[in-house]
mmCIF file of C-alpha atoms in Angstrom:
data_model
loop_
_atom_site.group_PDB
_atom_site.id
_atom_site.type_symbol
_atom_site.label_atom_id
_atom_site.label_comp_id
_atom_site.label_asym_id
_atom_site.label_seq_id
_atom_site.Cartn_x
_atom_site.Cartn_y
_atom_site.Cartn_z
ATOM 1 C CA MET Q 204 138.302 -156.610 -138.743
ATOM 2 C CA ASN Q 205 141.430 -158.118 -140.268
ATOM 3 C CA GLU Q 206 140.113 -159.238 -143.620
ATOM 4 C CA ARG Q 207 137.346 -158.594 -146.089
ATOM 5 C CA ALA Q 208 134.431 -160.923 -146.806
ATOM 6 C CA ASP Q 209 136.327 -162.269 -149.837
ATOM 7 C CA GLY Q 210 139.275 -163.196 -147.598
ATOM 8 C CA SER Q 211 141.549 -160.420 -148.845
ATOM 9 C CA ALA Q 212 143.324 -157.970 -146.567
ATOM 10 C CA PRO Q 213 141.626 -154.594 -146.138
ATOM 11 C CA ARG Q 214 142.967 -151.631 -148.085
ATOM 12 C CA ARG Q 215 145.363 -149.574 -146.031
ATOM 13 C CA ILE Q 216 144.516 -146.031 -145.064
ATOM 14 C CA PHE Q 217 146.409 -143.546 -147.188
ATOM 15 C CA ILE Q 218 147.670 -141.522 -144.251
ATOM 16 C CA ASP Q 219 148.624 -138.642 -146.551
ATOM 17 C CA LYS Q 220 144.955 -138.325 -147.545
ATOM 18 C CA GLN Q 221 143.612 -139.080 -144.064
ATOM 19 C CA SER Q 222 145.764 -136.390 -142.431
ATOM 20 C CA PRO Q 223 146.378 -133.821 -145.180
ATOM 21 C CA LYS Q 224 147.668 -131.067 -142.875
ATOM 22 C CA ALA Q 225 150.395 -133.326 -141.521
ATOM 23 C CA PHE Q 226 151.297 -134.514 -145.024
ATOM 24 C CA HIS Q 227 151.354 -130.940 -146.323
ATOM 25 C CA ALA Q 228 153.809 -130.057 -143.535
ATOM 26 C CA LEU Q 229 156.034 -132.927 -144.729
ATOM 27 C CA VAL Q 230 155.806 -131.651 -148.311
ATOM 28 C CA GLU Q 231 156.753 -128.142 -147.139
ATOM 29 C CA THR Q 232 159.703 -129.630 -145.251
ATOM 30 C CA SER Q 233 160.780 -131.452 -148.389
ATOM 31 C CA GLU Q 234 160.621 -128.237 -150.401
ATOM 32 C CA ALA Q 235 162.736 -126.429 -147.793
ATOM 33 C CA VAL Q 236 165.230 -129.302 -147.783
ATOM 34 C CA GLY Q 237 165.438 -129.197 -151.586
ATOM 35 C CA ALA Q 238 166.193 -125.475 -151.456
ATOM 36 C CA THR Q 239 168.784 -126.082 -148.733
ATOM 37 C CA ALA Q 240 170.474 -128.745 -150.884
ATOM 38 C CA ALA Q 241 170.554 -126.447 -153.907
ATOM 39 C CA GLU Q 242 171.925 -123.549 -151.837
ATOM 40 C CA ALA Q 243 174.631 -125.876 -150.504
ATOM 41 C CA GLY Q 244 175.697 -126.672 -154.074
ATOM 42 C CA LEU Q 245 174.324 -130.205 -154.336
ATOM 43 C CA ASP Q 246 173.071 -130.890 -157.831
ATOM 44 C CA ARG Q 247 169.685 -132.458 -158.502
ATOM 45 C CA THR Q 248 171.145 -135.820 -159.522
ATOM 46 C CA THR Q 249 173.036 -136.157 -156.224
ATOM 47 C CA VAL Q 250 169.847 -135.410 -154.303
ATOM 48 C CA GLU Q 251 167.948 -137.994 -156.360
ATOM 49 C CA LEU Q 252 170.697 -140.586 -155.799
ATOM 50 C CA VAL Q 253 170.290 -140.046 -152.047
ATOM 51 C CA ASN Q 254 166.506 -140.303 -152.369
ATOM 52 C CA LEU Q 255 166.847 -143.523 -154.325
ATOM 53 C CA ARG Q 256 169.449 -145.137 -152.083
ATOM 54 C CA VAL Q 257 167.437 -144.507 -148.916
ATOM 55 C CA SER Q 258 164.297 -145.748 -150.688
ATOM 56 C CA GLN Q 259 166.179 -148.909 -151.717
ATOM 57 C CA LEU Q 260 167.259 -149.525 -148.135
ATOM 58 C CA ASN Q 261 163.722 -149.001 -146.864
ATOM 59 C CA GLY Q 262 162.110 -151.036 -149.644
ATOM 60 C CA CYS Q 263 159.724 -148.301 -150.756
ATOM 61 C CA ALA Q 264 158.484 -149.238 -154.224
ATOM 62 C CA PHE Q 265 156.429 -146.062 -154.660
ATOM 63 C CA CYS Q 266 159.372 -143.754 -153.870
ATOM 64 C CA LEU Q 267 161.764 -145.836 -155.983
ATOM 65 C CA ASP Q 268 159.450 -145.451 -158.961
ATOM 66 C CA LEU Q 269 158.928 -141.724 -158.393
ATOM 67 C CA HIS Q 270 162.583 -140.838 -157.799
ATOM 68 C CA THR Q 271 163.863 -143.008 -160.650
ATOM 69 C CA ARG Q 272 161.708 -140.942 -162.988
ATOM 70 C CA LYS Q 273 162.893 -137.706 -161.344
ATOM 71 C CA ALA Q 274 166.540 -138.794 -161.612
ATOM 72 C CA LEU Q 275 166.159 -139.620 -165.294
ATOM 73 C CA ARG Q 276 164.520 -136.226 -165.921
ATOM 74 C CA ALA Q 277 167.452 -134.590 -164.090
ATOM 75 C CA GLY Q 278 169.866 -136.262 -166.513
ATOM 76 C CA GLU Q 279 170.920 -139.318 -164.513
ATOM 77 C CA SER Q 280 172.003 -142.328 -166.584
ATOM 78 C CA ALA Q 281 170.330 -145.718 -166.630
ATOM 79 C CA GLN Q 282 173.725 -147.317 -165.962
ATOM 80 C CA ARG Q 283 174.300 -145.433 -162.727
ATOM 81 C CA LEU Q 284 170.732 -146.048 -161.567
ATOM 82 C CA GLY Q 285 171.181 -149.725 -162.331
ATOM 83 C CA VAL Q 286 174.272 -150.061 -160.146
ATOM 84 C CA LEU Q 287 173.225 -147.719 -157.355
ATOM 85 C CA ALA Q 288 172.545 -150.551 -154.892
ATOM 86 C CA ALA Q 289 176.187 -151.617 -155.333
ATOM 87 C CA TRP Q 290 177.679 -148.121 -155.549
ATOM 88 C CA ARG Q 291 180.710 -149.047 -153.447
ATOM 89 C CA ASP Q 292 181.717 -151.668 -156.018
ATOM 90 C CA THR Q 293 181.806 -149.288 -158.990
ATOM 91 C CA ASP Q 294 183.833 -146.330 -160.174
ATOM 92 C CA VAL Q 295 180.891 -144.503 -161.766
ATOM 93 C CA PHE Q 296 180.109 -142.161 -158.864
ATOM 94 C CA THR Q 297 182.042 -139.012 -157.963
ATOM 95 C CA ASP Q 298 183.673 -138.469 -154.580
ATOM 96 C CA VAL Q 299 180.888 -136.061 -153.637
ATOM 97 C CA GLU Q 300 178.214 -138.599 -154.589
ATOM 98 C CA ARG Q 301 180.008 -141.402 -152.741
ATOM 99 C CA ALA Q 302 180.292 -139.264 -149.595
ATOM 100 C CA ALA Q 303 176.607 -138.324 -149.872
ATOM 101 C CA LEU Q 304 175.535 -141.943 -150.358
ATOM 102 C CA ALA Q 305 177.567 -143.161 -147.382
ATOM 103 C CA LEU Q 306 176.175 -140.387 -145.207
ATOM 104 C CA ALA Q 307 172.629 -141.124 -146.380
ATOM 105 C CA GLU Q 308 173.025 -144.807 -145.518
ATOM 106 C CA ALA Q 309 174.386 -143.941 -142.081
ATOM 107 C CA THR Q 310 171.518 -141.520 -141.503
ATOM 108 C CA ASN Q 311 169.049 -144.224 -142.437
ATOM 109 C CA ASP Q 312 170.439 -146.587 -139.781
ATOM 110 C CA PRO Q 313 171.164 -144.474 -136.714
ATOM 111 C CA THR Q 314 171.985 -147.574 -134.635
ATOM 112 C CA ASP Q 315 175.190 -148.319 -136.588
ATOM 113 C CA ALA Q 316 177.645 -146.022 -134.812
ATOM 114 C CA ALA Q 317 180.670 -147.331 -136.722
ATOM 115 C CA ALA Q 318 179.048 -146.633 -140.096
ATOM 116 C CA GLN Q 319 178.046 -143.168 -138.913
ATOM 117 C CA THR Q 320 181.577 -142.359 -137.782
ATOM 118 C CA SER Q 321 183.121 -143.620 -141.023
ATOM 119 C CA ALA Q 322 180.581 -141.854 -143.230
ATOM 120 C CA TYR Q 323 180.903 -138.616 -141.310
ATOM 121 C CA GLU Q 324 184.714 -138.679 -141.528
ATOM 122 C CA THR Q 325 184.514 -139.205 -145.296
ATOM 123 C CA ALA Q 326 181.915 -136.482 -145.622
ATOM 124 C CA ARG Q 327 184.066 -134.007 -143.670
ATOM 125 C CA ARG Q 328 186.914 -134.575 -146.163
ATOM 126 C CA THR Q 329 184.701 -134.210 -149.226
ATOM 127 C CA LEU Q 330 181.635 -132.090 -148.476
ATOM 128 C CA THR Q 331 181.139 -128.660 -146.981
ATOM 129 C CA GLU Q 332 179.302 -128.345 -143.683
ATOM 130 C CA ASP Q 333 176.261 -127.030 -145.562
ATOM 131 C CA GLN Q 334 176.354 -130.056 -147.880
ATOM 132 C CA ILE Q 335 176.657 -132.478 -144.959
ATOM 133 C CA SER Q 336 173.651 -130.890 -143.303
ATOM 134 C CA ALA Q 337 171.681 -130.940 -146.569
ATOM 135 C CA VAL Q 338 172.438 -134.610 -147.286
ATOM 136 C CA ILE Q 339 171.339 -135.592 -143.792
ATOM 137 C CA TRP Q 340 168.125 -133.599 -144.194
ATOM 138 C CA VAL Q 341 167.451 -135.170 -147.627
ATOM 139 C CA ALA Q 342 167.929 -138.653 -146.145
ATOM 140 C CA ILE Q 343 165.691 -137.883 -143.158
ATOM 141 C CA THR Q 344 162.965 -136.427 -145.361
ATOM 142 C CA ILE Q 345 162.881 -139.235 -147.924
ATOM 143 C CA GLY Q 346 162.866 -141.711 -145.038
ATOM 144 C CA ALA Q 347 159.707 -140.041 -143.738
ATOM 145 C CA PHE Q 348 158.101 -140.202 -147.196
ATOM 146 C CA ASN Q 349 159.149 -143.872 -147.454
ATOM 147 C CA ARG Q 350 157.288 -144.632 -144.260
ATOM 148 C CA VAL Q 351 154.173 -142.789 -145.428
ATOM 149 C CA SER Q 352 154.119 -144.753 -148.684
ATOM 150 C CA ILE Q 353 155.063 -148.124 -147.198
ATOM 151 C CA LEU Q 354 152.524 -147.963 -144.377
ATOM 152 C CA SER Q 355 149.840 -146.656 -146.750
ATOM 153 C CA LYS Q 356 150.769 -149.282 -149.363
ATOM 154 C CA HIS Q 357 150.772 -146.644 -152.092
ATOM 155 C CA PRO Q 358 150.515 -148.479 -155.405
ATOM 156 C CA VAL Q 359 153.083 -148.118 -158.151
ATOM 157 C CA PRO Q 360 151.237 -147.172 -161.329
ATOM 158 C CA ALA Q 361 151.890 -149.384 -164.316
ATOM 159 C CA ALA Q 362 154.137 -147.863 -166.941
ATOM 160 C CA ARG Q 363 152.428 -146.854 -170.136
ATOM 161 C CA ARG Q 364 155.088 -148.617 -172.114
ATOM 162 C CA PRO Q 365 158.428 -150.055 -171.101
ATOM 163 C CA GLN Q 366 161.345 -147.687 -171.365
ATOM 164 C CA THR Q 367 164.306 -149.322 -172.975
ATOM 165 C CA ALA Q 368 167.774 -147.994 -173.381
ATOM 166 C CA PRO Q 369 170.271 -149.234 -175.917
ATOM 167 C CA VAL Q 370 172.803 -151.573 -174.374
ATOM 168 C CA PRO Q 371 176.311 -151.260 -175.784
ATOM 169 C CA ASP Q 372 178.028 -154.394 -176.980
#
């Protein structure tokens, strides 16, 4: 049945709840990837920037909300979060972050061979082999979570009150 009696679309199955063992395995993978990133010397904000950029590309509202909050708790600035979608057009990201973001984007679109080659060459000049591996794993893992949330239509909870930051003149 494609719609409810009231004409609305049926609620999606939350596949994380429907198949908890599979989701738990994904969570365990994410925890291992987080430890791998930390062991490789990637700071929490870099990992959250990768999580956010891949979530932007995939259009995952739930993950964008979650990882924006995590990035802010890790000390990320509202300015950098605000310009993340246009990171190439700013000077606010470090070389390590820029290499990680390019590699994450290339990982997210495995059909773009030219972007992969370019991102990998940049990463080789800037990141260690352990960091390259960790960034790729972070991008793969958040991409999997994006798909879980998008296909389940996980709702974004309403904020209790808007968070505002002072804007300099």
